Amino acid sequence: MNTYQCKVKLEVTKTIKTTTDVQVQATNAYKAKLQLEAMYGRGNVVSAPILLSNK
């Protein structure tokens, strides 16, 4: 499994929104993006997944 990092948008309150880096494990960048979209919503993935470690 590879570890990827990506920026996602989070809604803290109704008026406060922020972006944060999250890490996810997946076999490739496409599957990492799909997993992040499933967890945070399709429009909330801000950047492309970046490979951090290869295992």
CSV table of N, CA, C and O in Angstrom, one decimal:
chain,number,residue,atom,x,y,z
A,1,MET,N,0.8,-1.2,0.0
A,1,MET,CA,0.0,0.0,0.0
A,1,MET,C,0.9,1.2,0.0
A,1,MET,O,1.9,1.3,0.7
A,2,ASN,N,0.5,2.2,-0.7
A,2,ASN,CA,1.2,3.5,-0.8
A,2,ASN,C,0.5,4.5,0.1
A,2,ASN,O,-0.8,4.4,0.3
A,3,THR,N,1.2,5.5,0.6
A,3,THR,CA,0.6,6.6,1.4
A,3,THR,C,0.6,7.8,0.6
A,3,THR,O,1.6,8.2,0.0
A,4,TYR,N,-0.6,8.5,0.5
A,4,TYR,CA,-0.8,9.7,-0.3
A,4,TYR,C,-1.3,10.8,0.6
A,4,TYR,O,-1.9,10.6,1.6
A,5,GLN,N,-0.9,12.0,0.3
A,5,GLN,CA,-1.3,13.2,1.0
A,5,GLN,C,-2.1,14.1,0.1
A,5,GLN,O,-1.7,14.3,-1.1
A,6,CYS,N,-3.1,14.7,0.6
A,6,CYS,CA,-4.0,15.6,-0.3
A,6,CYS,C,-4.6,16.7,0.6
A,6,CYS,O,-4.8,16.5,1.8
A,7,LYS,N,-4.9,17.8,0.0
A,7,LYS,CA,-5.6,18.9,0.7
A,7,LYS,C,-7.2,18.7,0.5
A,7,LYS,O,-7.6,18.5,-0.6
A,8,VAL,N,-7.9,18.8,1.6
A,8,VAL,CA,-9.4,18.8,1.5
A,8,VAL,C,-10.0,19.9,2.2
A,8,VAL,O,-9.4,20.5,3.2
A,9,LYS,N,-11.2,20.3,1.8
A,9,LYS,CA,-11.9,21.4,2.5
A,9,LYS,C,-12.8,20.8,3.6
A,9,LYS,O,-13.4,19.8,3.4
A,10,LEU,N,-12.8,21.5,4.7
A,10,LEU,CA,-13.6,21.1,5.9
A,10,LEU,C,-14.5,22.2,6.3
A,10,LEU,O,-14.0,23.4,6.3
A,11,GLU,N,-15.7,21.9,6.7
A,11,GLU,CA,-16.6,22.9,7.3
A,11,GLU,C,-16.5,22.8,8.8
A,11,GLU,O,-17.1,21.8,9.3
A,12,VAL,N,-15.9,23.8,9.5
A,12,VAL,CA,-15.8,23.7,10.9
A,12,VAL,C,-17.1,24.1,11.5
A,12,VAL,O,-17.7,23.4,12.4
A,13,THR,N,-17.7,25.3,11.1
A,13,THR,CA,-19.0,25.7,11.5
A,13,THR,C,-19.7,26.2,10.2
A,13,THR,O,-19.1,26.1,9.1
A,14,LYS,N,-20.9,26.7,10.3
A,14,LYS,CA,-21.6,27.2,9.1
A,14,LYS,C,-20.8,28.4,8.5
A,14,LYS,O,-20.9,28.6,7.3
A,15,THR,N,-20.1,29.1,9.2
A,15,THR,CA,-19.4,30.3,8.7
A,15,THR,C,-17.9,30.1,8.5
A,15,THR,O,-17.3,30.9,7.9
A,16,ILE,N,-17.3,29.1,9.1
A,16,ILE,CA,-15.9,28.9,9.1
A,16,ILE,C,-15.6,27.6,8.3
A,16,ILE,O,-16.0,26.5,8.6
A,17,LYS,N,-14.8,27.8,7.2
A,17,LYS,CA,-14.3,26.7,6.4
A,17,LYS,C,-12.8,26.8,6.3
A,17,LYS,O,-12.2,27.8,6.4
A,18,THR,N,-12.2,25.6,6.3
A,18,THR,CA,-10.7,25.6,6.2
A,18,THR,C,-10.3,24.4,5.3
A,18,THR,O,-11.1,23.6,5.0
A,19,THR,N,-9.0,24.4,5.0
A,19,THR,CA,-8.4,23.3,4.3
A,19,THR,C,-7.4,22.7,5.2
A,19,THR,O,-6.7,23.3,6.0
A,20,THR,N,-7.2,21.4,5.0
A,20,THR,CA,-6.2,20.6,5.8
A,20,THR,C,-5.6,19.5,5.0
A,20,THR,O,-6.2,19.1,4.0
A,21,ASP,N,-4.4,19.1,5.3
A,21,ASP,CA,-3.8,18.0,4.7
A,21,ASP,C,-4.3,16.7,5.4
A,21,ASP,O,-4.3,16.6,6.6
A,22,VAL,N,-4.6,15.7,4.6
A,22,VAL,CA,-5.0,14.4,5.1
A,22,VAL,C,-4.1,13.3,4.4
A,22,VAL,O,-3.7,13.5,3.2
A,23,GLN,N,-3.9,12.2,5.0
A,23,GLN,CA,-3.2,11.1,4.4
A,23,GLN,C,-4.1,9.9,4.3
A,23,GLN,O,-4.9,9.7,5.2
A,24,VAL,N,-3.9,9.2,3.2
A,24,VAL,CA,-4.7,8.0,3.0
A,24,VAL,C,-3.8,7.0,2.3
A,24,VAL,O,-2.8,7.3,1.7
A,25,GLN,N,-4.2,5.7,2.6
A,25,GLN,CA,-3.4,4.6,2.0
A,25,GLN,C,-4.2,4.0,0.8
A,25,GLN,O,-5.4,3.7,1.0
A,26,ALA,N,-3.6,3.9,-0.3
A,26,ALA,CA,-4.3,3.3,-1.5
A,26,ALA,C,-3.2,2.7,-2.4
A,26,ALA,O,-2.0,3.0,-2.3
A,27,THR,N,-3.6,1.9,-3.4
A,27,THR,CA,-2.7,1.3,-4.3
A,27,THR,C,-2.2,2.3,-5.4
A,27,THR,O,-1.0,2.1,-5.9
A,28,ASN,N,-3.0,3.3,-5.7
A,28,ASN,CA,-2.5,4.3,-6.7
A,28,ASN,C,-3.2,5.6,-6.4
A,28,ASN,O,-4.1,5.7,-5.6
A,29,ALA,N,-2.8,6.7,-7.1
A,29,ALA,CA,-3.3,8.1,-6.9
A,29,ALA,C,-4.8,8.2,-7.2
A,29,ALA,O,-5.5,8.9,-6.5
A,30,TYR,N,-5.2,7.5,-8.2
A,30,TYR,CA,-6.6,7.5,-8.6
A,30,TYR,C,-7.5,6.9,-7.6
A,30,TYR,O,-8.5,7.5,-7.2
A,31,LYS,N,-7.1,5.8,-7.0
A,31,LYS,CA,-7.9,5.2,-5.9
A,31,LYS,C,-7.9,6.0,-4.7
A,31,LYS,O,-8.8,6.1,-3.9
A,32,ALA,N,-6.7,6.7,-4.4
A,32,ALA,CA,-6.6,7.6,-3.3
A,32,ALA,C,-7.6,8.7,-3.4
A,32,ALA,O,-8.3,9.1,-2.5
A,33,LYS,N,-7.7,9.3,-4.6
A,33,LYS,CA,-8.7,10.4,-4.9
A,33,LYS,C,-10.1,9.9,-4.7
A,33,LYS,O,-10.9,10.6,-4.1
A,34,LEU,N,-10.4,8.8,-5.2
A,34,LEU,CA,-11.8,8.2,-5.0
A,34,LEU,C,-12.1,8.0,-3.6
A,34,LEU,O,-13.2,8.3,-3.1
A,35,GLN,N,-11.2,7.5,-2.8
A,35,GLN,CA,-11.4,7.3,-1.4
A,35,GLN,C,-11.6,8.6,-0.7
A,35,GLN,O,-12.5,8.7,0.2
A,36,LEU,N,-10.8,9.6,-1.0
A,36,LEU,CA,-11.0,10.9,-0.3
A,36,LEU,C,-12.3,11.6,-0.7
A,36,LEU,O,-13.0,12.2,0.1
A,37,GLU,N,-12.7,11.4,-2.0
A,37,GLU,CA,-14.0,11.9,-2.4
A,37,GLU,C,-15.2,11.2,-1.7
A,37,GLU,O,-16.2,11.9,-1.4
A,38,ALA,N,-15.0,10.0,-1.4
A,38,ALA,CA,-16.1,9.2,-0.7
A,38,ALA,C,-16.2,9.7,0.8
A,38,ALA,O,-17.2,9.7,1.3
A,39,MET,N,-15.0,10.0,1.3
A,39,MET,CA,-15.0,10.4,2.8
A,39,MET,C,-15.4,11.9,3.0
A,39,MET,O,-16.1,12.2,3.9
A,40,TYR,N,-14.9,12.8,2.1
A,40,TYR,CA,-15.1,14.2,2.3
A,40,TYR,C,-16.0,14.9,1.3
A,40,TYR,O,-16.4,16.1,1.5
A,41,GLY,N,-16.5,14.2,0.3
A,41,GLY,CA,-17.4,14.8,-0.7
A,41,GLY,C,-16.6,15.1,-2.0
A,41,GLY,O,-15.5,15.5,-1.9
A,42,ARG,N,-17.3,15.0,-3.1
A,42,ARG,CA,-16.6,15.1,-4.4
A,42,ARG,C,-16.0,16.5,-4.6
A,42,ARG,O,-14.9,16.7,-5.1
A,43,GLY,N,-16.7,17.6,-4.2
A,43,GLY,CA,-16.2,18.9,-4.4
A,43,GLY,C,-15.2,19.4,-3.3
A,43,GLY,O,-14.7,20.5,-3.4
A,44,ASN,N,-14.9,18.6,-2.3
A,44,ASN,CA,-14.1,19.0,-1.2
A,44,ASN,C,-12.6,18.6,-1.4
A,44,ASN,O,-11.8,18.9,-0.5
A,45,VAL,N,-12.3,17.8,-2.4
A,45,VAL,CA,-10.9,17.5,-2.6
A,45,VAL,C,-10.2,18.6,-3.4
A,45,VAL,O,-10.6,18.9,-4.5
A,46,VAL,N,-9.3,19.3,-2.8
A,46,VAL,CA,-8.7,20.5,-3.4
A,46,VAL,C,-7.5,20.2,-4.3
A,46,VAL,O,-7.4,20.9,-5.3
A,47,SER,N,-6.7,19.3,-3.9
A,47,SER,CA,-5.5,19.0,-4.7
A,47,SER,C,-5.4,17.6,-5.1
A,47,SER,O,-6.1,16.7,-4.6
A,48,ALA,N,-4.5,17.3,-6.0
A,48,ALA,CA,-4.3,15.9,-6.4
A,48,ALA,C,-3.5,15.2,-5.3
A,48,ALA,O,-2.6,15.8,-4.7
A,49,PRO,N,-3.7,13.9,-5.1
A,49,PRO,CA,-2.9,13.2,-4.2
A,49,PRO,C,-1.4,13.1,-4.5
A,49,PRO,O,-1.0,12.9,-5.7
A,50,ILE,N,-0.6,13.3,-3.5
A,50,ILE,CA,0.9,13.3,-3.7
A,50,ILE,C,1.4,12.1,-2.9
A,50,ILE,O,1.1,11.9,-1.8
A,51,LEU,N,2.2,11.3,-3.6
A,51,LEU,CA,2.8,10.1,-3.0
A,51,LEU,C,3.8,10.5,-2.0
A,51,LEU,O,4.8,11.2,-2.2
A,52,LEU,N,3.6,10.0,-0.7
A,52,LEU,CA,4.5,10.2,0.4
A,52,LEU,C,5.5,9.0,0.6
A,52,LEU,O,6.7,9.2,0.7
A,53,SER,N,5.0,7.8,0.6
A,53,SER,CA,5.8,6.6,0.8
A,53,SER,C,5.3,5.5,-0.1
A,53,SER,O,4.1,5.4,-0.3
A,54,ASN,N,6.2,4.7,-0.5
A,54,ASN,CA,5.9,3.6,-1.4
A,54,ASN,C,6.3,2.3,-0.7
A,54,ASN,O,7.4,2.1,-0.3
A,55,LYS,N,5.3,1.4,-0.5
A,55,LYS,CA,5.5,0.1,0.2
A,55,LYS,C,5.1,-1.0,-0.6
A,55,LYS,O,4.1,-1.0,-1.2
